[in-house]
GROMACS .gro file of C-alpha atoms in nm:
model
  284
    1MET     CA    1   3.947  -0.399  -1.064
    2ARG     CA    2   3.685  -0.163  -1.121
    3PHE     CA    3   3.399  -0.239  -1.252
    4PHE     CA    4   3.201   0.048  -1.493
    5VAL     CA    5   2.799   0.056  -1.547
    6ARG     CA    6   2.643   0.250  -1.729
    7ILE     CA    7   2.296   0.260  -1.646
    8THR     CA    8   2.014   0.385  -1.884
    9ARG     CA    9   1.779   0.076  -1.837
   10LEU     CA   10   1.743  -0.241  -1.620
   11ALA     CA   11   1.788  -0.434  -1.894
   12GLU     CA   12   2.124  -0.334  -2.008
   13ALA     CA   13   2.260  -0.343  -1.676
   14ILE     CA   14   2.149  -0.719  -1.668
   15SER     CA   15   2.404  -0.774  -1.965
   16LEU     CA   16   2.656  -0.610  -1.781
   17ALA     CA   17   2.623  -0.898  -1.509
   18LEU     CA   18   2.485  -1.248  -1.402
   19PRO     CA   19   2.131  -1.167  -1.211
   20ILE     CA   20   2.116  -1.386  -0.885
   21CYS     CA   21   1.771  -1.289  -0.767
   22LEU     CA   22   1.509  -1.096  -0.896
   23VAL     CA   23   1.198  -0.965  -0.700
   24MET     CA   24   0.820  -0.784  -0.860
   25VAL     CA   25   0.724  -0.525  -0.617
   26GLU     CA   26   0.334  -0.485  -0.676
   27PHE     CA   27   0.177  -0.184  -0.564
   28ASN     CA   28  -0.211  -0.318  -0.564
   29GLN     CA   29  -0.246  -0.439  -0.172
   30PRO     CA   30  -0.581  -0.586  -0.105
   31GLU     CA   31  -0.509  -0.503   0.268
   32LEU     CA   32  -0.478  -0.138   0.226
   33PRO     CA   33  -0.744   0.075   0.042
   34ILE     CA   34  -0.491   0.345  -0.077
   35LEU     CA   35  -0.242   0.104  -0.262
   36ASN     CA   36  -0.530   0.009  -0.540
   37ARG     CA   37  -0.350   0.069  -0.819
   38ASP     CA   38  -0.160  -0.190  -1.076
   39ASN     CA   39   0.183  -0.020  -1.053
   40ILE     CA   40   0.476  -0.231  -1.001
   41GLY     CA   41   0.861  -0.187  -0.953
   42VAL     CA   42   1.115  -0.418  -1.027
   43MET     CA   43   1.471  -0.495  -0.829
   44VAL     CA   44   1.744  -0.742  -0.921
   45LYS     CA   45   2.081  -0.835  -0.750
   46LEU     CA   46   2.381  -0.865  -1.002
   47VAL     CA   47   2.684  -1.005  -0.989
   48PRO     CA   48   2.982  -0.813  -1.240
   49ARG     CA   49   3.074  -1.064  -1.450
   50CYS     CA   50   3.476  -0.918  -1.382
   51MET     CA   51   3.392  -0.906  -1.012
   52PRO     CA   52   3.200  -1.205  -0.877
   53ARG     CA   53   3.210  -1.095  -0.505
   54MET     CA   54   3.062  -0.739  -0.552
   55PRO     CA   55   2.666  -0.761  -0.597
   56ILE     CA   56   2.481  -0.431  -0.660
   57VAL     CA   57   2.105  -0.399  -0.681
   58VAL     CA   58   1.944  -0.234  -0.968
   59ALA     CA   59   1.568  -0.121  -0.908
   60THR     CA   60   1.326   0.063  -1.134
   61THR     CA   61   0.971   0.185  -1.105
   62HIS     CA   62   0.683   0.337  -1.251
   63LEU     CA   63   0.456   0.550  -0.996
   64LEU     CA   64   0.111   0.639  -1.044
   65TYR     CA   65   0.037   0.926  -1.304
   66ASN     CA   66  -0.232   1.141  -1.162
   67PRO     CA   67  -0.115   1.475  -1.074
   68LYS     CA   68  -0.406   1.544  -0.773
   69ARG     CA   69  -0.294   1.200  -0.615
   70THR     CA   70   0.031   1.249  -0.444
   71ASP     CA   71  -0.101   1.048  -0.161
   72VAL     CA   72  -0.110   0.703  -0.363
   73ARG     CA   73   0.234   0.786  -0.512
   74LEU     CA   74   0.383   0.791  -0.141
   75ALA     CA   75   0.215   0.499  -0.043
   76GLN     CA   76   0.378   0.331  -0.357
   77ILE     CA   77   0.723   0.467  -0.295
   78GLN     CA   78   0.696   0.368   0.092
   79VAL     CA   79   0.647  -0.061  -0.023
   80PHE     CA   80   0.885   0.044  -0.292
   81LEU     CA   81   1.182   0.161  -0.040
   82ALA     CA   82   1.069  -0.115   0.217
   83GLU     CA   83   1.132  -0.393  -0.001
   84LEU     CA   84   1.458  -0.262  -0.168
   85ASP     CA   85   1.575  -0.213   0.204
   86ARG     CA   86   1.492  -0.568   0.222
   87PHE     CA   87   1.637  -0.699  -0.072
   88ALA     CA   88   1.976  -0.511  -0.056
   89TYR     CA   89   2.035  -0.597   0.294
   90TYR     CA   90   2.296  -0.865   0.339
   91ASN     CA   91   2.524  -1.019   0.631
   92ASN     CA   92   2.775  -1.240   0.589
   93GLY     CA   93   2.836  -1.319   0.954
   94LYS     CA   94   3.144  -1.051   0.924
   95GLU     CA   95   3.004  -0.754   0.779
   96SER     CA   96   2.608  -0.645   0.714
   97GLY     CA   97   2.475  -0.354   0.565
   98HIS     CA   98   2.274  -0.278   0.233
   99LEU     CA   99   2.475  -0.366  -0.121
  100PRO     CA  100   2.523  -0.077  -0.339
  101ILE     CA  101   2.190   0.033  -0.492
  102ILE     CA  102   2.089   0.203  -0.840
  103MET     CA  103   1.712   0.296  -0.820
  104THR     CA  104   1.557   0.441  -1.152
  105GLY     CA  105   1.219   0.535  -1.235
  106ASP     CA  106   0.930   0.728  -1.374
  107LEU     CA  107   0.811   0.864  -1.014
  108ASN     CA  108   0.555   1.115  -1.172
  109SER     CA  109   0.664   1.336  -0.937
  110THR     CA  110   0.820   1.681  -0.940
  111PRO     CA  111   1.160   1.787  -0.746
  112ASN     CA  112   0.921   2.001  -0.483
  113SER     CA  113   0.667   1.662  -0.413
  114ALA     CA  114   0.688   1.481  -0.111
  115VAL     CA  115   0.807   1.178  -0.284
  116ILE     CA  116   1.094   1.333  -0.389
  117LYS     CA  117   1.161   1.527  -0.041
  118LEU     CA  118   1.131   1.137   0.104
  119LEU     CA  119   1.417   1.028  -0.142
  120ASP     CA  120   1.656   1.345  -0.086
  121LYS     CA  121   1.634   1.437   0.259
  122GLY     CA  122   1.564   1.073   0.422
  123HIS     CA  123   1.244   1.198   0.588
  124VAL     CA  124   0.903   1.406   0.466
  125SER     CA  125   0.590   1.507   0.658
  126ALA     CA  126   0.272   1.279   0.547
  127SER     CA  127   0.003   1.414   0.778
  128LYS     CA  128  -0.170   1.550   0.472
  129PHE     CA  129  -0.141   1.230   0.267
  130ARG     CA  130  -0.291   1.011   0.526
  131ASP     CA  131  -0.636   0.823   0.510
  132SER     CA  132  -0.785   0.536   0.685
  133SER     CA  133  -0.530   0.295   0.592
  134ASP     CA  134  -0.354   0.102   0.861
  135TRP     CA  135  -0.019  -0.001   0.745
  136GLN     CA  136  -0.038  -0.237   1.016
  137ARG     CA  137  -0.209  -0.476   0.815
  138ILE     CA  138   0.072  -0.513   0.520
  139GLY     CA  139   0.356  -0.448   0.820
  140VAL     CA  140   0.501  -0.151   0.676
  141THR     CA  141   0.645   0.076   0.919
  142ASP     CA  142   0.678   0.488   0.896
  143ASN     CA  143   1.034   0.412   0.816
  144CYS     CA  144   0.963   0.255   0.470
  145GLN     CA  145   1.067  -0.097   0.639
  146HIS     CA  146   0.896  -0.425   0.687
  147LEU     CA  147   0.805  -0.501   1.075
  148SER     CA  148   0.966  -0.828   1.035
  149VAL     CA  149   1.299  -0.710   0.899
  150TYR     CA  150   1.305  -0.470   1.188
  151LEU     CA  151   1.249  -0.764   1.448
  152ASP     CA  152   1.471  -1.012   1.247
  153ARG     CA  153   1.781  -0.689   1.228
  154LEU     CA  154   1.772  -0.644   1.625
  155GLN     CA  155   1.889  -1.010   1.595
  156GLY     CA  156   2.141  -0.962   1.322
  157LYS     CA  157   1.933  -1.200   1.109
  158THR     CA  158   1.846  -1.115   0.734
  159THR     CA  159   1.460  -1.173   0.626
  160GLU     CA  160   1.293  -1.403   0.346
  161PHE     CA  161   0.981  -1.238   0.141
  162SER     CA  162   0.798  -1.539   0.291
  163THR     CA  163   0.822  -1.356   0.657
  164THR     CA  164   0.692  -1.002   0.504
  165GLN     CA  165   0.319  -0.897   0.522
  166ILE     CA  166   0.292  -0.752   0.175
  167TYR     CA  167   0.076  -0.936  -0.142
  168ASN     CA  168   0.276  -1.044  -0.419
  169SER     CA  169   0.078  -1.251  -0.705
  170GLU     CA  170   0.413  -1.498  -0.752
  171TYR     CA  171   0.436  -1.586  -0.397
  172ARG     CA  172   0.113  -1.553  -0.220
  173PRO     CA  173  -0.207  -1.645  -0.386
  174ALA     CA  174  -0.426  -1.460  -0.096
  175ALA     CA  175  -0.340  -1.195   0.061
  176SER     CA  176  -0.404  -1.339   0.430
  177GLU     CA  177  -0.153  -1.614   0.368
  178GLY     CA  178   0.199  -1.631   0.550
  179GLN     CA  179   0.099  -1.283   0.744
  180SER     CA  180   0.254  -1.245   1.102
  181PRO     CA  181   0.084  -1.371   1.386
  182PRO     CA  182  -0.198  -1.097   1.491
  183ALA     CA  183  -0.006  -1.096   1.832
  184LEU     CA  184   0.294  -0.957   1.621
  185ARG     CA  185   0.060  -0.752   1.439
  186GLU     CA  186  -0.085  -0.580   1.728
  187GLY     CA  187   0.240  -0.504   1.880
  188HIS     CA  188   0.474  -0.182   1.778
  189ARG     CA  189   0.187   0.018   1.701
  190GLU     CA  190   0.424   0.325   1.746
  191LEU     CA  191   0.565   0.247   1.430
  192PHE     CA  192   0.315   0.314   1.200
  193ASN     CA  193   0.057   0.542   1.106
  194GLY     CA  194   0.295   0.838   1.216
  195ASN     CA  195   0.298   1.191   1.064
  196LEU     CA  196   0.641   1.148   0.963
  197ILE     CA  197   0.804   0.908   0.677
  198GLY     CA  198   1.137   0.795   0.669
  199HIS     CA  199   1.384   0.574   0.528
  200SER     CA  200   1.778   0.453   0.581
  201LEU     CA  201   1.871   0.393   0.223
  202ASN     CA  202   2.122   0.695   0.189
  203LEU     CA  203   2.037   0.765  -0.164
  204VAL     CA  204   2.167   1.074  -0.346
  205SER     CA  205   2.007   1.208  -0.680
  206ALA     CA  206   2.242   1.131  -1.013
  207TYR     CA  207   2.091   1.460  -1.117
  208LYS     CA  208   2.103   1.814  -0.955
  209LYS     CA  209   1.724   1.891  -1.112
  210TYR     CA  210   1.802   2.287  -1.110
  211LYS     CA  211   2.115   2.422  -1.292
  212PRO     CA  212   2.338   2.659  -1.182
  213ASP     CA  213   2.145   2.926  -1.295
  214ALA     CA  214   1.853   2.785  -1.100
  215GLN     CA  215   1.618   2.657  -1.431
  216CYS     CA  216   1.473   2.349  -1.344
  217GLU     CA  217   1.559   2.048  -1.576
  218ALA     CA  218   1.311   1.867  -1.791
  219SER     CA  219   1.219   1.555  -1.889
  220THR     CA  220   0.870   1.527  -1.978
  221PHE     CA  221   0.561   1.763  -2.068
  222GLN     CA  222   0.272   1.741  -1.872
  223ASP     CA  223   0.090   2.082  -1.894
  224SER     CA  224   0.449   2.225  -1.877
  225TRP     CA  225   0.815   2.100  -1.880
  226VAL     CA  226   0.886   1.954  -1.602
  227THR     CA  227   1.137   1.640  -1.429
  228VAL     CA  228   0.950   1.363  -1.323
  229ASP     CA  229   1.217   1.080  -1.404
  230TYR     CA  230   1.503   1.012  -1.146
  231ILE     CA  231   1.856   0.808  -1.112
  232TYR     CA  232   1.943   0.738  -0.752
  233PHE     CA  233   2.234   0.573  -0.608
  234SER     CA  234   2.393   0.481  -0.284
  235CYS     CA  235   2.603   0.776  -0.174
  236CYS     CA  236   2.882   0.508  -0.050
  237ALA     CA  237   3.244   0.445  -0.104
  238SER     CA  238   3.196   0.119  -0.327
  239LEU     CA  239   2.967   0.327  -0.593
  240LYS     CA  240   3.102   0.671  -0.762
  241LEU     CA  241   2.912   0.873  -1.006
  242LEU     CA  242   3.145   0.941  -1.314
  243GLU     CA  243   2.897   1.119  -1.567
  244ARG     CA  244   2.548   1.168  -1.659
  245LEU     CA  245   2.383   1.275  -1.984
  246ARG     CA  246   2.271   1.644  -1.967
  247LEU     CA  247   1.922   1.730  -1.908
  248PRO     CA  248   1.786   2.024  -2.074
  249THR     CA  249   1.606   2.301  -1.917
  250ALA     CA  250   1.219   2.356  -1.914
  251SER     CA  251   1.297   2.684  -2.151
  252GLU     CA  252   1.552   2.454  -2.406
  253CYS     CA  253   1.268   2.189  -2.431
  254GLU     CA  254   1.033   2.483  -2.596
  255VAL     CA  255   1.134   2.416  -2.941
  256LEU     CA  256   1.053   2.050  -2.893
  257ASP     CA  257   0.693   2.143  -2.933
  258CYS     CA  258   0.535   1.844  -2.744
  259LEU     CA  259   0.650   1.494  -2.679
  260PRO     CA  260   0.624   1.230  -2.861
  261ASN     CA  261   0.680   1.407  -3.218
  262ASP     CA  262   0.822   1.331  -3.583
  263VAL     CA  263   1.171   1.342  -3.454
  264TYR     CA  264   1.144   1.173  -3.039
  265ALA     CA  265   0.936   0.883  -3.044
  266SER     CA  266   0.927   0.913  -2.678
  267ASP     CA  267   0.721   1.094  -2.437
  268HIS     CA  268   1.013   1.138  -2.201
  269LEU     CA  269   1.393   1.250  -2.244
  270ALA     CA  270   1.640   1.025  -2.182
  271LEU     CA  271   1.856   1.016  -1.842
  272ALA     CA  272   2.164   0.792  -1.856
  273ALA     CA  273   2.449   0.751  -1.566
  274LEU     CA  274   2.806   0.627  -1.589
  275PHE     CA  275   2.903   0.465  -1.254
  276GLU     CA  276   3.230   0.311  -1.111
  277LEU     CA  277   3.168   0.027  -0.883
  278ARG     CA  278   3.436  -0.073  -0.600
  279PRO     CA  279   3.525  -0.368  -0.443
  280LEU     CA  280   3.537  -0.308  -0.089
  281ILE     CA  281   3.319  -0.574   0.072
  282SER     CA  282   3.566  -0.858   0.142
  283SER     CA  283   3.334  -1.181   0.106
  284LEU     CA  284   3.005  -1.252   0.080
   0.00000   0.00000   0.00000
């Protein structure tokens, strides 16, 4: 049996499947100066009603809007990917890896930005975006992974949120509670605050960002018509992109004048994609 998922928003995905776990990711981290904004992310683990043994993770986020603060957006996506890496991982004793992932969001980042390069290539130079923030204080490594996750996986174990060091108001009333022992935080310094940020989720974009004639796609107007909205998905045999809603080019958007307007109520054009989920995992 195959399961078809049309993703336009998180609520629609939930209507097609049973949610078994939901996590809110807070980008306001008291222990890290660069993460002082109240943007958030949401991720949910869903079990399709017709395929109860084939979970999928759907995640969405809205990164900071400030064209001059790529450093903040890069820090926010680093935390988001770390939680996505932890949340989507499974180990049932027979198999281990990441569940299929669909990640959407208004990333407020153009295709040539550091945030999108990180998602597309799996790594990006972060040297010019670093400040005095010490990522060891929240235990998120340069590979967009919790330190506790990294250590647990060396032993073949999964990781609960309670063993991570990031702050979440729903689970942890104070940033200092639940953190790993000082001896653990002092170790593994080589995993933090480097000049290169990477991740290992193997994501691909549902949109090409540029048309065959090299014209750029556009999803909103920010001084000019640009793309800042994205749908990413796992590059794996169990998840296949079937079709997507076409985005117009920047030149085609000129007839719209500005958004929102009397015809179109949103300041962003819609993205939508249809996926096929195939049952490849034997049991979880």
